[in-house]
Short mmCIF file of C-alpha atoms in Angstrom, two decimals:
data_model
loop_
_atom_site.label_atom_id
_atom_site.label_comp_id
_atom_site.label_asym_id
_atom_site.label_seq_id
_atom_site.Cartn_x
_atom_site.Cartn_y
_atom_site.Cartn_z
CA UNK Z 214 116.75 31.98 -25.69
CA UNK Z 215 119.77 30.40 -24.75
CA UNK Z 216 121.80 31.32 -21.03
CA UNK Z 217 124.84 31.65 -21.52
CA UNK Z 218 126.87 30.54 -18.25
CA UNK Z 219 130.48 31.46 -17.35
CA UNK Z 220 132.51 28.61 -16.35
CA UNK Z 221 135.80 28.84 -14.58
CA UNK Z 222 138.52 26.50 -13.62
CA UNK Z 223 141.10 25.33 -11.12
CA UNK Z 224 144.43 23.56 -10.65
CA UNK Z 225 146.32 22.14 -7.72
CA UNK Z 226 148.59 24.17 -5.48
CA UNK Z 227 152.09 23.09 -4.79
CA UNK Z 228 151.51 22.45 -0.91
CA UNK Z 229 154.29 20.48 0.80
CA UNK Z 230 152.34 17.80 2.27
CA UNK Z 231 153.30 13.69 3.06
CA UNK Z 232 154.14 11.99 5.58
CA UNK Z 233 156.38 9.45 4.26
CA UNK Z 234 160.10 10.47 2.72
CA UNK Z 235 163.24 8.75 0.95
CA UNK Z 236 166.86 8.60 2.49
CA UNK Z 237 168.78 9.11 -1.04
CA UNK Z 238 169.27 11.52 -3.73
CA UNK Z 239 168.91 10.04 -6.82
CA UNK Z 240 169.71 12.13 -9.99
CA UNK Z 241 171.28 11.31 -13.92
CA UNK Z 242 174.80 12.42 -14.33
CA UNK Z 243 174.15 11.68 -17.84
CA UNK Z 244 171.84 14.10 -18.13
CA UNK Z 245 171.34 15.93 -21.46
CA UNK Z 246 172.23 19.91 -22.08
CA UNK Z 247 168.63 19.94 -23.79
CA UNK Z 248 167.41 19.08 -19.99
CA UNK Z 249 170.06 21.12 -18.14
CA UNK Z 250 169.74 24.66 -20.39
CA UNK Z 251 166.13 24.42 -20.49
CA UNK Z 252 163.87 27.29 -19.50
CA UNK Z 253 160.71 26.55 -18.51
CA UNK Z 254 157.78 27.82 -17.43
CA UNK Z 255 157.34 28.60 -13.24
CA UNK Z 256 154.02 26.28 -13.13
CA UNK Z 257 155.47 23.56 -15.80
CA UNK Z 258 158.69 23.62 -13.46
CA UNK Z 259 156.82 23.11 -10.34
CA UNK Z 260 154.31 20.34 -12.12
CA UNK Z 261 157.49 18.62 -12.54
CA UNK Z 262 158.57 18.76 -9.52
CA UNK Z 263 155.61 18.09 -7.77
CA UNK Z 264 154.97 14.78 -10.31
CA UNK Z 265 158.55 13.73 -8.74
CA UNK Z 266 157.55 13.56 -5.49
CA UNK Z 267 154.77 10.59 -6.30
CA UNK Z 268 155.65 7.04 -5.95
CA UNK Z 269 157.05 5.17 -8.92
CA UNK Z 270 153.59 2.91 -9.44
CA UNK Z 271 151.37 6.48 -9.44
CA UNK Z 272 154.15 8.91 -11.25
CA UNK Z 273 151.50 8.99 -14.21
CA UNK Z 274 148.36 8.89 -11.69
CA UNK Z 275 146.64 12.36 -10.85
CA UNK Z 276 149.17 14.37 -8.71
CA UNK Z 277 148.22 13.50 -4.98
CA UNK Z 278 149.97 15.49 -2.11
CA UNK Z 279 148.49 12.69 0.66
CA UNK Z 280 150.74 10.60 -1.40
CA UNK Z 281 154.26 12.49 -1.91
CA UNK Z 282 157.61 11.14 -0.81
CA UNK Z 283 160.14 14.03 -0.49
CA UNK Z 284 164.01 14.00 -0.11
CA UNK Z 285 164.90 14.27 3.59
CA UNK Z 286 166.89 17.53 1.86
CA UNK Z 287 164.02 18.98 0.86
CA UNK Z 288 162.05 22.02 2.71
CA UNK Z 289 159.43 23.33 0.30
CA UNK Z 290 159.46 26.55 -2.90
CA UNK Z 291 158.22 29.80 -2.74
CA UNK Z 292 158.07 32.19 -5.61
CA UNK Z 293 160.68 35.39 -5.94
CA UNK Z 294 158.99 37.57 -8.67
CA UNK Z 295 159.21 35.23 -11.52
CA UNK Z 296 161.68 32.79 -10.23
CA UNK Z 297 160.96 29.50 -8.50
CA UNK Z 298 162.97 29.31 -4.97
CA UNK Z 299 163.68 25.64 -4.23
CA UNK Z 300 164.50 25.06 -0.55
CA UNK Z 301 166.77 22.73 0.95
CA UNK Z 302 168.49 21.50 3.98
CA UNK Z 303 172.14 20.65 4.61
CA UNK Z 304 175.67 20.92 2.80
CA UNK Z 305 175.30 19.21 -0.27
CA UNK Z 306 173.87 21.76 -2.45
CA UNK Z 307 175.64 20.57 -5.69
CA UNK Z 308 174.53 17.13 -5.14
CA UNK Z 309 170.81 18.57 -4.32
CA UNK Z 310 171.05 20.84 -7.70
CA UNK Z 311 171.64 17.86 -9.72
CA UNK Z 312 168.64 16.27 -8.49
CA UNK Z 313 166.56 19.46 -8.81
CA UNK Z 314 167.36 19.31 -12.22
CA UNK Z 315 166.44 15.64 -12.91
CA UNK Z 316 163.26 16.13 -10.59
CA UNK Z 317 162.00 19.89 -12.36
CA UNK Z 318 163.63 18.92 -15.85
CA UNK Z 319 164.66 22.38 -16.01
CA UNK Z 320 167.62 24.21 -14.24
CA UNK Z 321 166.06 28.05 -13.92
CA UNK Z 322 165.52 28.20 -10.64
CA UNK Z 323 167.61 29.23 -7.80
CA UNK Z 324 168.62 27.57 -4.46
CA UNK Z 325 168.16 29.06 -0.53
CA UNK Z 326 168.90 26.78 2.34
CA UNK Z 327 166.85 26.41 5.35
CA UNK Z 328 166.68 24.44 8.58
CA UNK Z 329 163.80 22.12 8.72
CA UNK Z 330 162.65 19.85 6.06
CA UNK Z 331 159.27 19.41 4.83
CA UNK Z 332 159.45 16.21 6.50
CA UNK Z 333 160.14 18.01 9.38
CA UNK Z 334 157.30 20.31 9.44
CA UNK Z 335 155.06 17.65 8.03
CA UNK Z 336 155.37 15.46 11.29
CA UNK Z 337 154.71 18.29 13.72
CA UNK Z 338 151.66 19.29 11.83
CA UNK Z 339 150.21 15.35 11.72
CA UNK Z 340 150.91 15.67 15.87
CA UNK Z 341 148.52 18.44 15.67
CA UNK Z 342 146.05 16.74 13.86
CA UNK Z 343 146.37 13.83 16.17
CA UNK Z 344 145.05 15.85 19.13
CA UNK Z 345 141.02 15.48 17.59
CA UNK Z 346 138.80 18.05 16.90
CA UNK Z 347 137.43 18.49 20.31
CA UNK Z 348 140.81 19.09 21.93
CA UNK Z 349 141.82 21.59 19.56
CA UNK Z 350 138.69 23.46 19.84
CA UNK Z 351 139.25 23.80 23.25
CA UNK Z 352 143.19 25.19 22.31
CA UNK Z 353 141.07 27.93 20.24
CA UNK Z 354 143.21 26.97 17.25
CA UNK Z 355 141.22 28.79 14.39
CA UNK Z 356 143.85 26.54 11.48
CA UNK Z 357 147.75 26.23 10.59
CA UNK Z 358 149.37 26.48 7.67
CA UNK Z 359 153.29 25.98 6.15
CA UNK Z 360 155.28 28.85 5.18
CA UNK Z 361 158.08 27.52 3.03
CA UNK Z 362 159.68 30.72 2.22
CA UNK Z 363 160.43 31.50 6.78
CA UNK Z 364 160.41 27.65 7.11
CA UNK Z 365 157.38 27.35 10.22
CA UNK Z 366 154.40 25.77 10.43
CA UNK Z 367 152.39 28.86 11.53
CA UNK Z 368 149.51 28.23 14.55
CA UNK Z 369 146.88 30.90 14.18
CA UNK Z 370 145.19 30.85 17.72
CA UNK Z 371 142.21 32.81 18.80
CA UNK Z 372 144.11 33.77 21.77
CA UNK Z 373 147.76 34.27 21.69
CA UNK Z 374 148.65 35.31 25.32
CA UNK Z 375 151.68 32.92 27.20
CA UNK Z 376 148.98 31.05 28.81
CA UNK Z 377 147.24 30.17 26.12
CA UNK Z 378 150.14 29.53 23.76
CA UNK Z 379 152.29 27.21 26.70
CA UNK Z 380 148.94 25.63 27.16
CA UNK Z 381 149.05 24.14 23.32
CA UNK Z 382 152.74 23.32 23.55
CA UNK Z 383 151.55 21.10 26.81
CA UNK Z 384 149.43 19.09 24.50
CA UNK Z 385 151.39 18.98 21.17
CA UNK Z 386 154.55 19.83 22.05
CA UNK Z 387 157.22 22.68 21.83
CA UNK Z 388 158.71 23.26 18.43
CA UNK Z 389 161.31 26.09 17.18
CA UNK Z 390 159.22 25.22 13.54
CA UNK Z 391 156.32 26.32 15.12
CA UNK Z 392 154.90 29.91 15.24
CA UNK Z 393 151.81 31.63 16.49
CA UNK Z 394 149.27 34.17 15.38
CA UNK Z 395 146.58 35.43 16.81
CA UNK Z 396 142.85 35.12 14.45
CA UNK Z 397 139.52 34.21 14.37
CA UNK Z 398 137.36 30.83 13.37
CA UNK Z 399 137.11 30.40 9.67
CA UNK Z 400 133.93 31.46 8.03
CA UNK Z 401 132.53 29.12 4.78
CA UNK Z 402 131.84 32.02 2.40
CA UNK Z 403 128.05 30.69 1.38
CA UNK Z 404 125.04 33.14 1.98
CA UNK Z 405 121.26 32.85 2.75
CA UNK Z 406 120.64 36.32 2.36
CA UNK Z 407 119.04 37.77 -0.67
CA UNK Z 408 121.94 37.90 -3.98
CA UNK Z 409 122.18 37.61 -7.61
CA UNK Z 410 124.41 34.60 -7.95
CA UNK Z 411 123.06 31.15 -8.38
CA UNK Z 412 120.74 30.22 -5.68
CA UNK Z 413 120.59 26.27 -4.21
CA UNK Z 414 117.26 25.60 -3.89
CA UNK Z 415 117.21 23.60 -0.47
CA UNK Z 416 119.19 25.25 1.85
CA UNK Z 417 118.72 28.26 0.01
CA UNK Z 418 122.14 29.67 0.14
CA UNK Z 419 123.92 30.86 -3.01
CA UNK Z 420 127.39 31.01 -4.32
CA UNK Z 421 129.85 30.97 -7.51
CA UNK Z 422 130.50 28.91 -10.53
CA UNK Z 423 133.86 27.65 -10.87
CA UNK Z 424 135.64 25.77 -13.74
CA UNK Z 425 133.45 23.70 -15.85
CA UNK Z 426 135.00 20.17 -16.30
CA UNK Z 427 134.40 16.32 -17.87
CA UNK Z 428 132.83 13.68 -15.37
CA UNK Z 429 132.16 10.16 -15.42
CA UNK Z 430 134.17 10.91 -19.18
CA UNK Z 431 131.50 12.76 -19.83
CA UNK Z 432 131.38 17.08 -20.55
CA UNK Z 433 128.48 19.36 -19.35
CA UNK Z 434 129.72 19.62 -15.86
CA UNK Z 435 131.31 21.98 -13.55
CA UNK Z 436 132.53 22.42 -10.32
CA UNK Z 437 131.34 24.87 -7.37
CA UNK Z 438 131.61 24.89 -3.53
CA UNK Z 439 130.04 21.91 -1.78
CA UNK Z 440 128.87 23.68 1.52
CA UNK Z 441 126.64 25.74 -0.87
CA UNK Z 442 125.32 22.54 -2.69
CA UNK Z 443 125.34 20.59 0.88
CA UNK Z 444 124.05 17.02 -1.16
CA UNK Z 445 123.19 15.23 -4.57
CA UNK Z 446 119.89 16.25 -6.98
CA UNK Z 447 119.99 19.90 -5.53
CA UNK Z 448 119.54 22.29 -7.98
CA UNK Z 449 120.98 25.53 -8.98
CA UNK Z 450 118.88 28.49 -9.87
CA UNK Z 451 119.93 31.88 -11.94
CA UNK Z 452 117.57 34.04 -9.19
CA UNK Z 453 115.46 33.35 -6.02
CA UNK Z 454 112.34 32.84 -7.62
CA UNK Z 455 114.23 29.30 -8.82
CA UNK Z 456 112.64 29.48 -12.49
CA UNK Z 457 115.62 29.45 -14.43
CA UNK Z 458 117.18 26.08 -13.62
CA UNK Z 459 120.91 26.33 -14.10
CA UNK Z 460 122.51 22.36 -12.90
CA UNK Z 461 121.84 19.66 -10.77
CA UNK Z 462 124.55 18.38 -8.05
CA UNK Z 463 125.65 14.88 -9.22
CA UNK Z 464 128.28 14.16 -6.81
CA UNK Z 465 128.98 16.42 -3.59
CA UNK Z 466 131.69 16.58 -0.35
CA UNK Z 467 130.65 18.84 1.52
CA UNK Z 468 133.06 18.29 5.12
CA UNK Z 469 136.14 16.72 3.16
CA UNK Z 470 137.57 18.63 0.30
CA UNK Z 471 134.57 21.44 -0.11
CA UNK Z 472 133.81 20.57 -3.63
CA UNK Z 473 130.54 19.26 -5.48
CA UNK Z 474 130.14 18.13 -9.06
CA UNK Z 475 127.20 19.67 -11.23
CA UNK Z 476 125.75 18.62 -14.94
CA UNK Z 477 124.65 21.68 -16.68
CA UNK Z 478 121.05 21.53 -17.60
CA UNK Z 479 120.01 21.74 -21.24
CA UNK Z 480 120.60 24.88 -23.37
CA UNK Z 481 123.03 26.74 -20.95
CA UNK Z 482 126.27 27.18 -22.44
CA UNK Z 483 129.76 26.32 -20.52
CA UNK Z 484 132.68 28.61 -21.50
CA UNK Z 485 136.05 29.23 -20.54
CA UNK Z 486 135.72 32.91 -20.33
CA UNK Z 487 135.14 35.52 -18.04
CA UNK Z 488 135.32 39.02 -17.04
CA UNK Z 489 137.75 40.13 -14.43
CA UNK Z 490 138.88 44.03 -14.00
CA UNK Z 491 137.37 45.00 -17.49
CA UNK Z 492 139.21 42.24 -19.44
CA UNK Z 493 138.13 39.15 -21.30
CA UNK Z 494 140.24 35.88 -19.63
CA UNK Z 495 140.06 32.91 -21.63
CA UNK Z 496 141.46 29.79 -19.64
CA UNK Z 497 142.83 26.64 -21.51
CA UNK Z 498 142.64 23.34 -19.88
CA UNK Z 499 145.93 23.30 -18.62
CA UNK Z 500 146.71 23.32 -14.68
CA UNK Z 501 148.38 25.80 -13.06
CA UNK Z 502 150.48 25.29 -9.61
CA UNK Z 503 150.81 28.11 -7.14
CA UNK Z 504 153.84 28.50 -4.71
CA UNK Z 505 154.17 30.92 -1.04
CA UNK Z 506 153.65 34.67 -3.07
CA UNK Z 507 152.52 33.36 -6.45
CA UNK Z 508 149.84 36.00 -7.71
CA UNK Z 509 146.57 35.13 -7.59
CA UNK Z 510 142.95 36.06 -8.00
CA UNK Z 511 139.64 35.51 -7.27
CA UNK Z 512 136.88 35.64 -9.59
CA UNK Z 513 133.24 35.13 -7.65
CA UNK Z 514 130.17 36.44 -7.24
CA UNK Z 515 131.19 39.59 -5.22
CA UNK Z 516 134.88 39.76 -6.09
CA UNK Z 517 137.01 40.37 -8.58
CA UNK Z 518 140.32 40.73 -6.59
CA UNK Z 519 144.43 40.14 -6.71
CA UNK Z 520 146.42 38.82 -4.20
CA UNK Z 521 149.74 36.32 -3.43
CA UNK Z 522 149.61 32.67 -1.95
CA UNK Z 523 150.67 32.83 1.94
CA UNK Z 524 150.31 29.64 3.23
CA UNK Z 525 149.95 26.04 1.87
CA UNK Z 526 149.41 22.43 3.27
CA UNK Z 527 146.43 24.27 5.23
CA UNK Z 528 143.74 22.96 7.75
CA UNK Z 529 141.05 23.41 9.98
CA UNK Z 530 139.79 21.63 13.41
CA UNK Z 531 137.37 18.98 11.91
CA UNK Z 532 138.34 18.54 8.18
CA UNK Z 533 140.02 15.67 7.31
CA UNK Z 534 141.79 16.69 3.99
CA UNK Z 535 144.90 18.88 5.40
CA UNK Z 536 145.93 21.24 1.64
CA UNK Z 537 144.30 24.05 1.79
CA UNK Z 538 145.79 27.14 0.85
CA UNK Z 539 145.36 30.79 2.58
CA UNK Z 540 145.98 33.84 0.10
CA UNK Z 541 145.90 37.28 0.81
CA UNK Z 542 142.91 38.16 -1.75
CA UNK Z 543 139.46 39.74 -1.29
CA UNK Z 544 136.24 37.59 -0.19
CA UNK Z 545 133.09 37.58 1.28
CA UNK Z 546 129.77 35.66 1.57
CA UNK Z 547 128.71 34.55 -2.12
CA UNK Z 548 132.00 33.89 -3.48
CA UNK Z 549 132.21 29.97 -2.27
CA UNK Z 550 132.99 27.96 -5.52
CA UNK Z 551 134.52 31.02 -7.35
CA UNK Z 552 137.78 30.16 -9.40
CA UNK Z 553 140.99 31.15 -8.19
CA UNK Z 554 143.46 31.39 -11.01
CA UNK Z 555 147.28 32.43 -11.48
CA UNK Z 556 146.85 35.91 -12.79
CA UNK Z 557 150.23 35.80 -14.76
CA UNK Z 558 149.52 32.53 -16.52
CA UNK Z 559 145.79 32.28 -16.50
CA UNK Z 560 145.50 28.94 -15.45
CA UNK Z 561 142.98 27.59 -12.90
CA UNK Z 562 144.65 26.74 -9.33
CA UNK Z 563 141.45 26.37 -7.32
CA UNK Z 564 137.89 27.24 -5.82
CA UNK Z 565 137.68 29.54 -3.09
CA UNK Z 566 136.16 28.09 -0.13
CA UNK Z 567 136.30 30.45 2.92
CA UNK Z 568 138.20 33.46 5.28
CA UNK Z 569 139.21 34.01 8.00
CA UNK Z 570 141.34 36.95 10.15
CA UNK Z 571 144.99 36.75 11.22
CA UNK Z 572 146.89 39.38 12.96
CA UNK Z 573 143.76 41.68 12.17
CA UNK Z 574 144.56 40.76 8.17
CA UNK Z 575 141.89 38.73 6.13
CA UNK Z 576 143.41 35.33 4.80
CA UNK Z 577 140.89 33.71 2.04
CA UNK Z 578 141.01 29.83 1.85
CA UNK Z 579 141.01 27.70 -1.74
CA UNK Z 580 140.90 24.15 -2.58
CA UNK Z 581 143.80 22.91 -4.94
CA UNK Z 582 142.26 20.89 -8.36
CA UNK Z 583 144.06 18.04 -7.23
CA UNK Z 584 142.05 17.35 -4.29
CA UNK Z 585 138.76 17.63 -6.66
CA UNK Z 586 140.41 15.76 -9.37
CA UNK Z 587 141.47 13.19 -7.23
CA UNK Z 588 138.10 13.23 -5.27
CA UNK Z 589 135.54 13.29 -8.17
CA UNK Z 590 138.09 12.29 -11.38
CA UNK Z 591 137.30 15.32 -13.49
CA UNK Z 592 138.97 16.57 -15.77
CA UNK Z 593 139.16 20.19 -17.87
CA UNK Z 594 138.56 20.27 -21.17
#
């Protein structure tokens, strides 16, 4: 009898995140009404954008955050029901507009204005990072994130008392963009208790499918969290007697990005369904983007639940990719690997990965396609 096996998907999240930027505004004043009066989708808008920001020699490469050059005017989007908020920094608004327009090939969205850049921001958080592991440990700094939309780079701290937050600005310095919360250490949502999901057969832990995906130009494979697969060959089970063989890991990160590549073994079926609050969604293989309050859900082994995008250009003590997003969105142990999705558009925007608590408020954590694209060069299909 053939299994039939849900597979989910995933797409990139918008997160503000380079290092490097560009001193002019460039922008067409030739520019066609077709361009100016279109109207656009939010996520084709902010793929536009976001393409912009790559280097001329990679604008048709996989979009790359690591590699983005922004306008010194620019300080990040957030969402406003259905309208994208483009922010941005100084006088010239006009002159910023027109390159908006060149840059999202659309003009509906609006303009706010803000005080820091994402340059800005972007430069305090890569002095945080340049403190180590250890160091931070010892600040209790649980992770940090950007908030576009109240222009900060928030600190979530295990202990927020003067002491303890004068002691960090000692060591990294002491920043009007930055602002604290108080949280807990992030917990990697895998399990090694007893569950129904699939089951990894080594470390026995178990978690959820994701987005199924081409690899090596090849189909069959999907994608699911790497700290449940932990390394290559491991296998994924249907149950924890490990009879019904579901995939084999073929590729795996497991302390970069949190993502791991598996081929599908022989007669189980890949689909782009699934069922989420009593309804069938049916995901194409285009990639969403996700903005500060973009909805969102979760679709894993536990959870079926809604939420809004609260911080991007995320990360941890110890992890070297720094583009995580945090989302206000149900989780627990078993969902690692689940898809996260835009529940307006239905189009993939990640994996969820892990949670954590700040200001007594669960944040869950997902990884954006592009860093798993990038990483593994998959592709949906």
């Amino acid at each position: 009898m053939r299994k039939n096996f849900i597979a989910l998907f995933f797409t990139m999240l918008l997160v503000g995140v380079v290092v490097s930027c560009s001193d002019n505004v460039d922008f067409d004043e030739n520019q066609s009404d077709e361009v100016l009066n279109s109207n656009i989708s939010s996520s084709d808008l902010l793929m536009n954008l976001e393409r912009s920001f790559l280097p001329a020699t990679r604008a048709n490469a996989a979009l790359d955050p690591e590699l983005y050059v922004y306008p010194d005017y620019y300080c990040g989007n957030y969402m406003k029901g259905d309208k994208v908020v483009i922010l941005v920094k100084g006088d010239k608004v006009d002159v910023y507009r027109d390159d908006l327009v060149d840059r999202c090939k659309a003009n509906n969205f609006e303009i706010e204005t803000r005080e820091h850049s994402m340059n800005e921001i972007l430069n305090i958080r890569d002095r945080i990072v340049g403190v180590g592991e250890s160091v931070l440990n010892q600040l209790g700094v649980c992770f940090w994130g950007i908030d576009p939309e109240n222009n900060c780079l928030e600190v979530v701290l295990e202990d927020t008392s003067i002491d303890k937050i004068n002691r960090f600005k000692s060591v990294v310095g002491d920043f009007s963009i930055l602002k604290f919360s108080q949280g807990s250490k992030v917990t990697f949502d895998a399990e090694v208790s007893p569950g129904k999901s699939f089951y990894e057969n080594q470390g026995k832990g178990y978690g959820s499918i994701g987005f199924r995906c081409t690899y090596g130009g090849k189909q069959g494979f999907f994608i699911t969290s790497g700290h449940v697969m932990k390394s290559v060959m491991n296998k994924l089970y249907s149950g924890m007697d490990f009879k019904e063989c579901l995939g084999v890991c073929r590729n795996c990160d497991e302390k970069g990005i949190d993502a791991a590549v598996c081929e599908v073994e022989k007669g189980v079926n890949l689909t782009n369904s699934f069922t989420f609050k009593n309804k069938t969604i049916t995901l194409g293989t285009s990639v969403g983007t996700s903005s500060k309050l973009s909805p969102i859900g979760l679709k894993g082994r536990h959870n079926s639940s809604e939420g809004t995008v609260e911080l991007v250009g995320t990360g941890f003590p110890g992890r070297s990719y720094l583009y995580f997003s945090a989302g206000q969105y149900a989780s627990q142990g078993g969902d690692s690997g689940g898809i996260i999705f835009n529940t307006k558009e239905n189009k993939v925007v990640g994996i969820h990965m892990a949670r954590a608590k700040k200001d007594n408020v669960v944040y869950s954590f997902y990884v954006p396609y592009s860093a798993i694209e990038n990483k593994f060069g998959i592709r949906l299909y």
